[in-house]
XYZ file of C-alpha atoms in Angstrom:
520
model
C 0.094 -0.164 -0.102
C 1.543 3.241 -0.923
C 0.437 6.863 0.047
C 0.804 10.173 -1.830
C 0.765 12.307 1.275
C 3.970 14.360 1.605
C 6.218 12.875 4.457
C 7.127 16.040 6.582
C 9.966 14.413 8.324
C 11.455 13.366 5.054
C 11.012 16.745 3.657
C 12.796 18.542 6.474
C 15.609 15.899 6.491
C 16.014 16.609 2.607
C 15.845 20.349 3.141
C 18.720 19.958 5.918
C 20.797 17.808 3.645
C 20.487 20.267 0.824
C 21.607 23.116 3.224
C 24.349 21.305 4.208
C 25.538 20.576 0.779
C 25.448 24.417 -0.022
C 27.460 25.023 3.120
C 29.929 22.515 2.154
C 30.152 24.005 -1.303
C 30.987 27.297 0.225
C 33.693 25.603 2.383
C 35.112 23.928 -0.672
C 35.901 27.213 -1.853
C 38.058 28.062 1.420
C 41.663 27.970 1.163
C 42.007 25.075 3.516
C 39.995 22.663 1.556
C 41.587 23.704 -1.717
C 45.042 23.273 -0.263
C 44.352 19.634 0.824
C 42.697 18.909 -2.427
C 45.396 20.278 -4.492
C 47.283 18.001 -6.747
C 50.502 18.771 -5.022
C 49.212 19.248 -1.563
C 51.809 16.510 -0.013
C 54.818 18.738 -1.213
C 53.302 22.296 -0.780
C 52.386 21.184 2.837
C 55.816 19.724 3.377
C 57.522 22.743 2.185
C 55.558 25.281 4.228
C 55.831 23.163 7.198
C 59.665 23.159 6.826
C 59.977 26.707 5.799
C 57.871 27.853 8.860
C 59.269 25.636 11.864
C 58.671 26.521 15.283
C 59.967 29.875 16.286
C 59.771 31.210 12.623
C 56.340 32.437 12.202
C 57.275 35.552 10.018
C 59.978 35.683 7.137
C 61.256 38.451 4.903
C 60.503 37.878 1.256
C 63.993 37.011 0.252
C 64.531 34.423 3.049
C 61.432 32.684 2.283
C 62.068 32.588 -1.526
C 65.472 30.873 -0.470
C 64.076 28.325 1.600
C 61.286 27.574 -0.966
C 63.989 27.289 -3.531
C 65.754 24.717 -1.668
C 62.943 22.370 -2.309
C 61.781 23.138 -5.736
C 62.638 19.658 -6.937
C 59.566 18.399 -4.879
C 57.216 20.876 -6.958
C 58.907 19.940 -10.294
C 58.138 16.152 -10.351
C 56.789 14.801 -13.583
C 53.901 13.395 -11.891
C 50.604 14.367 -13.413
C 47.088 13.655 -12.225
C 46.239 9.947 -12.062
C 42.796 10.891 -13.362
C 41.184 13.568 -15.403
C 38.829 14.778 -12.817
C 38.009 18.510 -12.965
C 38.683 18.761 -9.215
C 42.286 17.546 -9.755
C 42.692 19.968 -12.496
C 41.518 22.786 -10.386
C 43.631 21.815 -7.589
C 46.596 21.859 -9.968
C 46.100 25.649 -10.457
C 45.602 26.127 -6.991
C 48.656 24.818 -5.579
C 50.727 26.216 -8.528
C 52.300 22.940 -9.211
C 50.561 21.546 -12.345
C 51.495 21.669 -15.635
C 53.473 24.960 -15.275
C 55.419 23.367 -12.388
C 57.060 20.958 -15.171
C 58.083 24.072 -17.086
C 60.340 25.176 -14.231
C 58.639 28.156 -12.123
C 60.754 29.847 -9.773
C 60.416 29.784 -6.081
C 59.214 33.629 -6.242
C 56.376 32.639 -8.749
C 55.310 29.917 -6.375
C 55.390 32.372 -3.253
C 53.377 34.886 -5.254
C 50.769 31.943 -6.234
C 50.496 30.898 -2.698
C 49.673 34.554 -1.538
C 46.816 34.636 -4.220
C 45.443 31.102 -3.232
C 45.567 32.272 0.588
C 48.141 29.912 1.848
C 50.472 32.724 2.886
C 49.703 36.225 3.986
C 51.610 39.185 3.159
C 52.545 41.622 6.063
C 54.177 45.041 5.966
C 56.524 44.763 9.294
C 57.282 48.595 10.385
C 60.416 46.617 12.031
C 61.550 45.676 8.584
C 62.450 47.352 5.284
C 61.294 44.032 3.382
C 57.949 42.742 3.067
C 57.122 39.710 5.439
C 55.218 36.426 4.864
C 53.657 34.153 7.356
C 51.429 31.017 7.086
C 47.555 31.748 6.698
C 45.049 30.523 9.297
C 44.058 28.166 6.356
C 47.520 26.890 6.038
C 47.700 26.465 9.843
C 44.574 24.332 9.986
C 45.609 22.077 7.007
C 48.816 21.397 8.669
C 47.310 20.586 12.093
C 44.471 18.307 10.399
C 47.195 16.375 8.433
C 49.340 16.115 11.804
C 46.472 14.616 13.510
C 46.134 12.038 10.758
C 49.783 11.320 11.069
C 49.806 10.766 14.897
C 46.669 8.489 14.779
C 45.867 9.659 18.430
C 42.266 8.991 19.335
C 40.221 12.019 20.690
C 37.863 9.861 22.747
C 40.222 9.526 25.534
C 39.159 9.203 29.208
C 41.215 12.345 30.065
C 39.411 14.530 27.636
C 36.055 13.294 28.812
C 37.141 14.039 32.387
C 38.248 17.594 31.171
C 34.849 17.986 29.636
C 32.763 16.881 32.719
C 34.965 19.253 34.890
C 34.401 22.417 32.850
C 30.630 21.453 32.842
C 30.631 20.970 36.753
C 32.438 24.315 37.211
C 30.346 26.121 34.889
C 27.252 24.935 36.682
C 28.552 25.670 39.938
C 29.816 29.379 38.987
C 26.402 30.193 37.341
C 24.024 28.767 40.033
C 21.696 31.283 41.163
C 20.050 29.369 44.029
C 22.039 30.084 47.351
C 21.037 26.802 49.023
C 21.906 24.787 45.998
C 25.308 26.520 45.776
C 25.994 25.975 49.608
C 25.076 22.229 49.348
C 27.642 22.049 46.363
C 30.362 23.644 48.438
C 29.630 21.363 51.282
C 29.909 18.120 49.394
C 33.111 19.566 47.784
C 34.527 20.103 51.423
C 33.456 16.694 52.522
C 35.292 15.225 49.459
C 38.289 17.345 50.416
C 38.507 16.051 54.108
C 38.048 12.612 52.965
C 40.998 12.667 50.849
C 43.078 14.558 53.655
C 42.073 11.961 55.951
C 42.964 8.961 53.597
C 46.234 10.765 52.744
C 46.934 11.299 56.778
C 46.399 7.131 57.104
C 48.979 6.564 54.379
C 46.750 5.878 51.344
C 48.416 7.525 48.328
C 46.278 6.871 45.150
C 48.017 7.859 41.801
C 46.671 7.064 38.456
C 48.520 5.102 36.056
C 51.407 6.466 34.034
C 49.557 5.783 30.559
C 46.486 7.802 32.177
C 48.887 10.670 33.357
C 50.553 10.747 29.972
C 47.394 10.907 27.855
C 46.013 13.681 30.076
C 49.277 15.468 29.385
C 49.320 15.139 25.621
C 45.736 16.248 25.759
C 46.531 19.168 27.561
C 49.583 20.027 25.076
C 47.211 19.449 22.052
C 44.803 22.019 23.547
C 47.654 24.440 24.058
C 49.132 24.024 20.514
C 45.641 24.716 19.202
C 45.526 28.027 20.995
C 48.652 29.085 19.271
C 47.114 28.588 15.972
C 44.227 30.844 16.693
C 46.323 34.057 16.913
C 46.489 34.395 13.084
C 42.649 33.851 13.096
C 42.502 36.599 15.575
C 44.103 38.974 13.558
C 42.345 38.344 10.359
C 39.020 38.651 12.377
C 40.053 42.062 13.752
C 41.048 43.280 10.405
C 37.583 42.128 9.148
C 35.982 44.078 11.783
C 37.861 47.111 11.005
C 36.818 46.859 7.400
C 33.214 46.528 8.422
C 33.350 49.455 10.698
C 34.930 51.692 7.604
C 32.198 50.344 5.140
C 29.462 51.501 7.697
C 31.229 54.885 7.941
C 31.064 55.335 4.397
C 27.643 53.905 3.855
C 25.035 56.329 3.420
C 22.527 54.286 5.480
C 22.602 52.369 8.565
C 24.269 53.575 11.966
C 26.758 55.645 10.356
C 26.009 58.722 12.565
C 26.221 56.528 15.903
C 29.525 54.819 14.917
C 30.924 58.178 14.097
C 29.963 59.483 17.509
C 31.239 56.455 19.274
C 34.552 56.674 17.347
C 34.882 60.638 18.064
C 34.122 59.981 21.543
C 37.142 57.600 21.958
C 35.216 54.343 22.213
C 37.238 51.455 21.243
C 34.790 49.622 18.936
C 37.031 46.984 18.021
C 37.631 46.143 21.635
C 33.850 45.810 22.337
C 33.424 43.479 19.228
C 33.056 39.879 19.957
C 36.473 38.988 18.595
C 37.940 41.822 20.564
C 36.323 40.987 24.134
C 37.446 37.127 23.604
C 41.061 38.192 22.966
C 40.934 40.967 25.657
C 40.040 38.393 28.318
C 42.484 35.824 27.112
C 45.274 38.401 26.980
C 44.380 39.881 30.294
C 44.482 36.266 31.915
C 47.781 35.611 30.055
C 49.509 38.479 31.576
C 48.364 38.126 35.007
C 51.373 38.014 37.251
C 49.942 35.804 39.787
C 48.280 33.346 37.262
C 51.576 33.178 35.475
C 53.752 32.520 38.194
C 51.228 29.897 39.556
C 51.085 28.151 36.440
C 54.934 28.193 35.873
C 55.222 26.391 39.166
C 52.612 23.676 38.095
C 54.494 23.142 35.022
C 57.857 22.777 36.734
C 56.105 20.214 39.064
C 54.810 18.203 36.277
C 58.228 17.949 34.633
C 59.613 16.444 37.711
C 57.246 13.816 37.764
C 58.181 10.090 36.910
C 55.480 9.837 34.102
C 56.920 12.859 32.196
C 59.773 10.850 31.454
C 57.571 8.942 28.897
C 56.999 12.127 26.955
C 59.473 12.793 23.840
C 61.947 15.398 24.039
C 59.718 17.771 21.638
C 57.015 17.185 24.020
C 58.784 18.130 27.051
C 60.155 21.278 25.483
C 56.407 22.254 24.399
C 55.322 21.696 27.998
C 58.256 23.569 29.586
C 57.476 26.531 27.276
C 53.592 26.020 26.855
C 53.013 29.478 28.184
C 56.045 31.541 27.122
C 55.469 30.433 23.650
C 51.873 32.271 23.711
C 53.189 35.580 24.785
C 54.949 36.872 21.401
C 52.122 36.157 19.174
C 49.537 37.252 21.520
C 51.652 40.433 21.885
C 51.396 41.053 17.795
C 47.541 40.364 18.072
C 47.414 43.298 20.759
C 49.694 45.585 18.551
C 47.496 44.838 15.389
C 44.582 45.659 17.446
C 46.311 48.957 18.742
C 47.233 49.863 15.424
C 43.694 49.092 13.794
C 42.339 51.288 16.515
C 44.628 54.220 16.037
C 44.265 54.246 12.214
C 40.418 54.153 12.494
C 40.375 57.232 14.985
C 42.701 58.793 12.336
C 40.475 58.042 9.706
C 37.662 59.694 11.695
C 38.976 62.728 13.311
C 41.150 63.882 10.311
C 37.705 63.966 8.113
C 39.344 61.588 5.692
C 36.244 59.556 5.356
C 34.401 62.572 3.944
C 36.717 62.386 0.889
C 36.274 58.470 0.514
C 32.681 58.938 0.706
C 32.595 61.585 -2.144
C 34.834 59.341 -4.133
C 32.510 56.342 -3.417
C 29.572 58.370 -4.424
C 31.216 59.386 -7.897
C 32.024 55.712 -8.259
C 28.751 54.634 -7.508
C 27.038 57.201 -9.974
C 29.591 56.115 -12.807
C 28.700 52.459 -12.209
C 24.866 53.223 -12.370
C 25.480 55.235 -15.758
C 27.347 52.314 -17.186
C 24.735 49.793 -16.311
C 21.958 52.130 -17.720
C 23.717 52.169 -21.032
C 25.053 48.573 -21.211
C 22.007 47.371 -23.287
C 22.299 50.356 -25.550
C 25.842 50.908 -26.494
C 27.404 48.031 -28.178
C 30.820 46.791 -26.695
C 32.472 47.480 -30.054
C 31.569 51.124 -30.503
C 34.192 53.357 -30.636
C 34.508 55.748 -27.373
C 35.222 59.532 -28.077
C 38.245 59.620 -25.568
C 41.985 59.531 -25.995
C 44.411 58.459 -23.524
C 48.291 59.196 -23.551
C 49.800 55.556 -22.862
C 53.320 55.244 -21.764
C 55.812 53.891 -24.079
C 58.749 51.763 -23.869
C 61.810 51.784 -26.085
C 62.544 48.415 -27.746
C 65.958 47.556 -28.895
C 67.575 44.305 -30.344
C 69.375 42.034 -28.065
C 72.437 42.450 -30.114
C 72.604 46.107 -29.108
C 73.297 45.090 -25.648
C 76.764 45.451 -24.463
C 78.530 42.481 -22.574
C 80.361 43.085 -19.471
C 84.066 41.645 -19.409
C 84.617 40.714 -16.018
C 88.264 41.049 -16.316
C 87.849 44.730 -17.029
C 87.266 46.964 -14.183
C 86.079 49.708 -16.161
C 86.444 53.533 -15.489
C 84.534 54.801 -12.587
C 81.292 56.520 -13.219
C 81.379 60.147 -12.894
C 79.347 61.577 -10.292
C 75.821 63.213 -11.604
C 75.512 66.713 -9.773
C 72.175 68.299 -9.613
C 71.275 71.859 -9.199
C 70.372 72.867 -5.861
C 66.596 73.298 -5.101
C 64.645 74.676 -2.129
C 61.924 72.499 -0.474
C 59.062 74.134 1.266
C 57.346 72.724 4.690
C 54.303 72.110 2.210
C 56.520 70.233 -0.325
C 58.047 67.934 2.253
C 54.712 67.163 4.055
C 53.497 66.130 0.679
C 56.464 63.802 0.158
C 56.235 62.295 3.605
C 52.445 61.605 2.957
C 52.828 60.124 -0.404
C 55.965 57.871 0.257
C 54.804 56.449 3.647
C 58.087 57.365 5.371
C 58.525 55.978 8.858
C 58.322 59.317 11.051
C 58.182 57.177 14.380
C 61.372 55.440 13.856
C 62.879 58.607 12.758
C 61.892 60.417 15.728
C 63.110 57.785 17.819
C 66.646 57.905 16.002
C 66.769 61.680 16.469
C 66.085 61.449 20.239
C 68.557 58.801 20.839
C 71.400 60.616 19.001
C 70.643 63.976 20.353
C 69.990 62.515 24.062
C 73.569 61.476 23.981
C 75.451 64.477 22.526
C 73.020 67.227 23.763
C 72.349 68.342 20.159
C 72.456 66.514 16.750
C 72.386 67.837 13.125
C 70.788 65.580 10.215
C 74.393 64.522 9.231
C 75.165 63.462 12.762
C 71.888 61.452 12.873
C 72.606 59.709 9.707
C 76.077 58.664 10.444
C 74.864 56.875 13.609
C 71.345 55.699 12.406
C 71.954 54.586 8.601
C 69.099 55.719 6.447
C 66.755 52.495 6.310
C 64.484 53.710 3.818
C 67.291 55.621 1.808
C 66.166 58.861 0.450
C 62.983 58.651 1.943
C 64.829 58.661 5.431
C 66.461 61.870 4.524
C 63.392 63.516 3.410
C 61.578 62.636 6.815
C 64.488 64.037 8.853
C 64.182 67.338 6.758
C 60.517 67.268 7.487
C 61.024 66.799 11.425
C 63.932 69.498 11.190
C 61.558 72.224 9.625
C 59.341 71.732 12.723
C 61.367 70.798 15.893
C 64.851 72.081 14.894
C 66.894 75.243 14.911
C 67.976 76.313 11.393
C 71.435 77.978 11.053
C 71.016 80.910 8.564
C 73.390 80.527 5.697
C 74.942 77.194 6.761
C 74.840 73.875 5.050
C 76.068 70.414 5.388
C 76.646 67.266 3.322
C 74.756 64.457 4.215
C 75.284 60.823 2.933
C 73.308 57.639 2.546
C 72.977 54.276 1.174
C 70.009 53.669 -0.994
C 67.988 50.278 -1.375
C 69.857 49.537 -4.507
C 73.180 49.539 -2.848
C 74.529 52.763 -4.222
C 75.950 55.540 -2.015
C 74.585 59.107 -2.398
C 75.124 62.561 -1.157
C 73.333 65.706 -0.993
C 73.775 69.094 0.506
C 71.108 70.261 2.792
C 70.577 73.391 5.026
C 71.923 72.972 8.564
C 69.441 72.075 11.355
C 70.210 71.205 14.980
C 67.701 69.306 17.273
C 68.217 70.905 20.560
C 65.256 69.044 22.431
C 63.541 65.963 21.905
C 60.823 65.587 19.127
C 57.473 64.631 20.561
C 56.256 61.289 19.325
C 52.944 61.586 17.201
């Protein structure tokens, strides 16, 4: 006997499965899934894991390319996809090791490809003149997943179940609102403690087995390792919150006015976000002196236990540094949060958002006009607009002069330029358009002036070389026009080494810093 009536349970189940499939389709586009499904995933994961060992979370571009270049043979294997599936073909382009790998791509090309695919994250480190790179959260997740498969350690252990039960018990006690129930729980806990004291006083000392103790310790280390991997995600989430706030500020609708008022009043909207509150609570606990001291004492006691000898050398090192290894990445997240907050505050207080809003409205208007005309104007219709394109002079390879390594050659004559005067407005425009590190230059000025009482621009460059080349000299000139005393009619020769390795010199007006430059 059959029925045509719809089965509601089956329909709901089918809808849930379809929704889950759509969610998985979205996750399949994520970097973690694409990296694991890539044709050359074993080689890419192995190289990234070897390139960023413990302690090297961030590398400058030159060093990263050198480390990847040492393992290029793994990416240049002649293996092709075993089957012609489209997934494998897509993965080949994702890991950058498909047919192009057999053509001999360079390490720099692989690095750039991994950045585009989301395997590496590019960072502009203010402490370095060179761009730095670090594994993305997707890469960390993929490596941890593969490591869990390699270790074959079950997660359904007795120690993990005890951790779950203990946390449930603690949460239930701390959130209990009935005073009588809470008092009864405390009395039961006191009775258990008193019973343990009596048994211990009578000589009964019950210890868990070595295997159980080692399992519990390894589970704790695994949880601690997962903590360190979350710092990258913290930074990405904070940047996403910052971008969302900027979009709301530029949006013509929504709560733009309220957000502007809060930012102008000094409210830390990044810290008030969900990710901000979570990290702040974690960072506060991590930097609690009493908590840190007590935790380190516990770790030292565990290292002295007999069962800890069953741990490997790597596990013992991880246990000894379980909390100290968290400080540096946590501080980096705090620095990112602080810098994002300051940048967002400057964006609002300097009224820069008004210029961005005008530009956004102009772009939206132009886009609307283009969409309105897309069905009326054919794509091949000539457009009445002429653009002056840049040109490059082409020459034959035969016209290039080869260098004779045995011929030292005549030294090139120095090119002398006519002296020109730079106004404060011109210097300020150069500083703004070239992203000059004024904070670092201010520190150099104060350090040199603090030792000798006064310092000229040449004195500062002799002790603190120009890290940004000519940009550093321009930055010092800008600081001097506002905070130094000029010596009328006097000039000095300053020298610096440019980023291309060549030495340069220039004659500049004499300025002397007599007081510390305030850090802005």
